[in-house]
Amino acid sequence: MHIKQIAQTIINAYKNYYNSEFDKAIQTLLEIDPTSDSIITNETNYLLALCYWKKSNEFKVETHELLEAIIDDSNTFEETILLSKLTLLSIYANDAQYHKKNKLKLYNELKNYIREKINEDRDYELLLNILKRKSNSIFPTKQCINDLKNSYEYFFNHQYFFYEEYAMSLCNYSAALLCLGRFEESNNCYEKLNWNNLHDSYKLYNYNNYILSEFFLNNHTINNSMIAKIKDFEKLLQQCKTSVDTKILLYINIAGLKVYKGQYTKAQKLYEFAEKLNNDYDDYFVYYVNINLCVLAIINNDYMQANKLFQKCNFVPELFSTYEKQYLNKRNEIINNVIKNQIPNITIDKFSKLLSKGLNDVFLTNNIDFFTSAILFSDIQFWTEN
């Protein structure tokens, strides 16, 4: 294959990737001769690694191996090494099997390198703001909120040139505001957004954070306006091409909203479907599904089932930051006490009040409202993408 054909093949694969057509992108990339110059194969393998990561859990080991090989090859372009390291950073933070990797060391290495390069080339300012956008994968939300805001403001001002980066920084900043209980600020981020400009995951991720900010602003109330938005959310999930991980998380959140609509049976089916998709791979999703099914069992006065489910989720996944873990550990303690005492006829509102009182008694100076809803929801952020 001629060099021009190879370049066009890679361009076509990127188009497939950005349309979330990961299988197509992989097939396109595999057309390139693996015996080509390593500079070419490394460019190919970088995109192949991203596609494998997005495709499904069974391919994630290949992702890690490809990126490590790219970084170790002395012929790799400097920019490709940098992008591979940025992706690895996200993988270490996002995947349970890599939690023991030294994320902070890699983050600081990247930050120092980029800052040195900025003096020679202002284009590295773009990479610095991409790194800042990922900061919540390394640091507690409270600690990195300014970096996330700076990244959001930088890409807001440069959205004409980097619209996808703007969409991702918007998503991550609004998510952090959600976790900090700053629901109005999170919601305000979307006031001037033209949703028609967003597609697939960019639209889906942001809509998740937008609808949750509305939900919490309305004190967990599902009004007619909210019902319409939930329907739009479900349509988006059906229409948009996205990764398996994203589907799992969004099914969990839609199930939670259905609980607040009083549709317990529909919610349970969605939780079980999310559990099937995860297939016990990621403890983050194991925790979310079972803790929410446990709460559903309590509301239904089925304490035998609630206790059984609680045994599956009486832990806090490593993916959560130290900031979040303190609240989730306390939540688990409160839920366990409810199960032990078998408090009868607990409604979803009473459950939220129990959680609110229990958390506020301990965490007097922090806004813990995001963690006090009976059903646990998740923000969503762009960490893997560069």
Coordinates of C-alpha atoms in Angstrom, one line a residue, residues 130-377:
I130 CA -6.4 18.4 27.7
L131 CA -4.3 17.2 30.6
K132 CA -6.2 19.6 32.9
R133 CA -9.5 18.3 31.6
K134 CA -8.4 14.8 32.8
S135 CA -7.2 16.0 36.2
N136 CA -10.3 14.6 38.0
S137 CA -9.1 11.1 37.0
I138 CA -6.1 11.7 39.3
F139 CA -7.1 14.2 42.0
P140 CA -10.2 14.6 44.2
T141 CA -12.9 16.8 42.7
K142 CA -12.4 19.6 45.2
Q143 CA -8.7 19.7 44.5
C144 CA -8.9 19.9 40.7
I145 CA -12.0 22.0 40.2
N146 CA -9.9 25.1 39.1
D147 CA -8.0 23.0 36.5
L148 CA -11.3 21.7 35.1
K149 CA -12.7 25.3 35.0
N150 CA -9.5 26.6 33.3
S151 CA -9.7 23.8 30.7
Y152 CA -13.4 24.5 30.1
E153 CA -12.8 28.3 29.7
Y154 CA -9.8 27.7 27.4
F155 CA -11.8 25.4 25.0
F156 CA -14.9 27.6 25.3
N157 CA -12.9 30.5 23.9
H158 CA -11.4 28.2 21.2
Q159 CA -14.5 26.1 20.4
Y160 CA -14.5 27.3 16.7
F161 CA -11.3 25.3 16.2
F162 CA -11.7 22.5 18.8
Y163 CA -15.4 21.9 19.2
E164 CA -15.0 18.3 20.4
E165 CA -12.5 19.4 23.0
Y166 CA -14.9 22.1 24.1
A167 CA -17.7 19.4 24.5
M168 CA -15.4 17.2 26.5
S169 CA -14.2 20.0 28.8
L170 CA -17.8 21.2 29.3
C171 CA -18.8 17.6 30.2
N172 CA -16.0 17.2 32.8
Y173 CA -16.4 20.6 34.4
S174 CA -20.2 20.1 34.7
A175 CA -19.7 16.7 36.2
A176 CA -17.3 18.0 38.8
L177 CA -19.8 20.7 39.8
L178 CA -22.5 18.0 40.1
C179 CA -20.3 16.0 42.5
L180 CA -19.7 19.1 44.6
G181 CA -23.4 19.8 44.9
R182 CA -23.2 22.9 42.8
F183 CA -26.2 21.9 40.7
E184 CA -27.2 25.4 39.5
E185 CA -23.7 26.1 38.2
S186 CA -23.6 22.7 36.5
N187 CA -27.0 23.4 34.9
N188 CA -26.0 26.9 33.9
C189 CA -23.1 25.5 31.8
Y190 CA -25.7 24.2 29.3
E191 CA -27.7 27.4 29.0
K192 CA -26.2 28.6 25.8
L193 CA -25.3 25.2 24.3
N194 CA -26.6 24.3 20.9
W195 CA -27.3 20.6 21.3
N196 CA -27.6 20.2 17.5
N197 CA -23.9 20.8 17.3
L198 CA -23.2 17.7 19.4
H199 CA -23.3 14.1 18.2
D200 CA -23.0 10.6 19.6
S201 CA -20.9 10.4 22.8
Y202 CA -20.4 14.2 23.0
K203 CA -24.1 14.7 23.2
L204 CA -24.9 11.7 25.3
Y205 CA -22.3 12.4 28.0
N206 CA -23.3 16.0 28.3
Y207 CA -27.0 15.2 28.3
N208 CA -26.4 12.8 31.2
N209 CA -24.8 15.6 33.4
Y210 CA -27.4 18.1 32.2
I211 CA -30.4 15.9 33.1
L212 CA -28.9 15.0 36.5
S213 CA -28.3 18.7 37.3
E214 CA -32.0 19.4 36.6
F215 CA -33.0 16.4 38.7
F216 CA -31.0 17.6 41.7
L217 CA -32.0 21.2 41.2
N218 CA -35.7 20.1 41.4
N219 CA -35.0 18.2 44.7
H220 CA -35.4 14.8 43.1
T221 CA -38.8 15.7 41.7
I222 CA -39.9 14.2 38.3
N223 CA -42.3 16.8 36.8
N224 CA -43.7 16.7 33.2
S225 CA -40.8 18.6 31.8
M226 CA -38.4 16.1 33.4
I227 CA -40.4 13.1 32.0
A228 CA -40.0 14.5 28.5
K229 CA -36.2 14.9 29.1
I230 CA -36.0 11.3 30.3
K231 CA -37.7 10.1 27.1
D232 CA -35.2 12.2 25.1
F233 CA -32.4 10.7 27.1
E234 CA -33.6 7.1 26.4
K235 CA -33.9 7.9 22.7
L236 CA -30.4 9.3 22.6
L237 CA -29.0 6.2 24.2
Q238 CA -30.7 4.0 21.6
Q239 CA -29.6 6.2 18.7
C240 CA -26.0 7.1 19.7
K241 CA -23.1 4.9 19.0
T242 CA -21.0 4.6 22.1
S243 CA -18.8 2.3 24.1
V244 CA -20.1 -0.6 26.3
D245 CA -18.9 1.1 29.5
T246 CA -20.9 4.2 28.6
K247 CA -24.0 2.1 27.9
I248 CA -23.7 0.4 31.3
L249 CA -23.4 3.6 33.2
L250 CA -26.2 5.4 31.4
Y251 CA -28.6 2.4 31.8
I252 CA -27.9 2.6 35.5
N253 CA -28.7 6.3 35.6
I254 CA -31.9 5.9 33.5
A255 CA -33.0 3.1 35.9
G256 CA -32.5 5.5 38.8
L257 CA -34.7 8.1 37.2
K258 CA -37.3 5.5 36.6
V259 CA -37.2 4.6 40.3
Y260 CA -38.2 8.2 41.1
K261 CA -41.0 7.9 38.6
G262 CA -42.3 5.0 40.6
Q263 CA -41.5 2.5 37.8
Y264 CA -39.7 0.0 40.0
T265 CA -40.1 -3.1 37.7
K266 CA -38.7 -1.2 34.7
A267 CA -35.9 0.1 36.8
Q268 CA -35.0 -3.4 38.1
K269 CA -34.9 -4.8 34.5
L270 CA -32.5 -2.0 33.4
Y271 CA -30.2 -2.6 36.4
E272 CA -30.1 -6.3 35.6
F273 CA -29.4 -5.5 31.9
A274 CA -26.5 -3.3 33.0
E275 CA -25.2 -6.0 35.2
K276 CA -25.3 -8.5 32.3
L277 CA -23.4 -6.1 30.1
N278 CA -20.7 -5.7 32.7
N279 CA -20.4 -9.4 33.4
D280 CA -18.6 -8.8 36.7
Y281 CA -15.7 -7.1 34.9
D282 CA -15.7 -3.7 36.6
D283 CA -16.3 -3.4 40.3
Y284 CA -17.5 0.2 39.8
F285 CA -20.6 -1.0 37.9
V286 CA -21.0 -4.0 40.3
Y287 CA -21.2 -1.5 43.1
Y288 CA -23.7 0.8 41.4
V289 CA -26.1 -1.9 40.3
N290 CA -26.2 -3.8 43.6
I291 CA -26.4 -0.8 45.9
N292 CA -29.3 0.6 44.0
L293 CA -31.1 -2.8 43.8
C294 CA -30.5 -3.1 47.5
V295 CA -32.3 0.2 48.1
L296 CA -35.1 -1.0 45.8
A297 CA -35.5 -4.1 47.9
I298 CA -35.6 -2.0 51.1
I299 CA -38.4 0.2 49.7
N300 CA -40.2 -3.0 48.8
N301 CA -39.8 -4.3 52.4
D302 CA -37.8 -7.3 51.2
Y303 CA -35.0 -7.2 53.8
M304 CA -33.8 -10.7 53.1
Q305 CA -33.1 -9.7 49.5
A306 CA -31.7 -6.3 50.6
N307 CA -29.1 -8.1 52.9
K308 CA -28.1 -10.5 50.1
L309 CA -27.5 -7.6 47.7
F310 CA -25.7 -5.5 50.3
Q311 CA -23.1 -8.3 50.7
K312 CA -22.2 -7.8 47.1
C313 CA -21.6 -4.1 47.4
N314 CA -20.3 -3.6 51.0
F315 CA -17.2 -1.9 49.6
V316 CA -16.3 1.3 47.8
P317 CA -14.6 0.8 44.4
E318 CA -11.0 2.2 43.8
L319 CA -12.2 4.3 40.9
F320 CA -13.8 6.7 43.4
S321 CA -11.6 9.5 44.7
T322 CA -10.8 9.9 48.4
Y323 CA -13.2 12.8 48.5
E324 CA -16.1 10.6 47.3
K325 CA -15.1 7.5 49.3
Q326 CA -15.7 9.1 52.6
Y327 CA -19.3 9.8 51.6
L328 CA -19.9 6.4 50.1
N329 CA -18.5 4.6 53.1
K330 CA -20.9 6.6 55.3
R331 CA -23.8 5.8 52.9
N332 CA -23.0 2.1 53.2
E333 CA -22.9 2.3 57.0
I334 CA -26.4 4.0 57.0
I335 CA -27.9 1.5 54.6
N336 CA -26.5 -1.4 56.6
N337 CA -28.1 0.0 59.8
V338 CA -31.4 0.2 58.0
I339 CA -31.1 -3.4 56.9
K340 CA -30.1 -4.6 60.4
N341 CA -33.0 -2.8 62.0
Q342 CA -35.4 -3.7 59.2
I343 CA -37.2 -0.4 59.4
P344 CA -40.6 -1.0 57.8
N345 CA -42.3 1.1 55.1
I346 CA -39.5 3.3 54.1
T347 CA -40.4 5.4 51.1
I348 CA -37.8 6.8 48.8
D349 CA -38.2 10.3 50.3
K350 CA -37.7 9.0 53.8
F351 CA -34.6 7.1 52.7
S352 CA -33.1 10.3 51.2
K353 CA -33.8 12.2 54.5
L354 CA -32.1 9.4 56.5
L355 CA -29.0 9.6 54.2
S356 CA -29.0 13.4 54.3
K357 CA -29.2 13.5 58.1
G358 CA -26.5 10.8 58.5
L359 CA -24.1 12.5 56.1
N360 CA -24.7 16.1 57.3
D361 CA -24.1 15.0 60.9
V362 CA -20.6 14.0 59.9
F363 CA -19.6 16.3 57.1
L364 CA -20.7 19.7 58.4
T365 CA -18.7 21.9 56.0
N366 CA -19.1 20.0 52.7
N367 CA -22.0 20.0 50.3
I368 CA -22.9 16.3 50.2
D369 CA -26.3 16.7 48.4
F370 CA -25.2 14.6 45.3
F371 CA -24.7 11.6 47.6
T372 CA -28.0 11.9 49.6
S373 CA -30.5 10.7 47.0
A374 CA -31.7 7.2 47.9
I375 CA -30.7 6.0 44.5
L376 CA -27.0 6.6 43.7
F377 CA -26.4 8.3 40.4

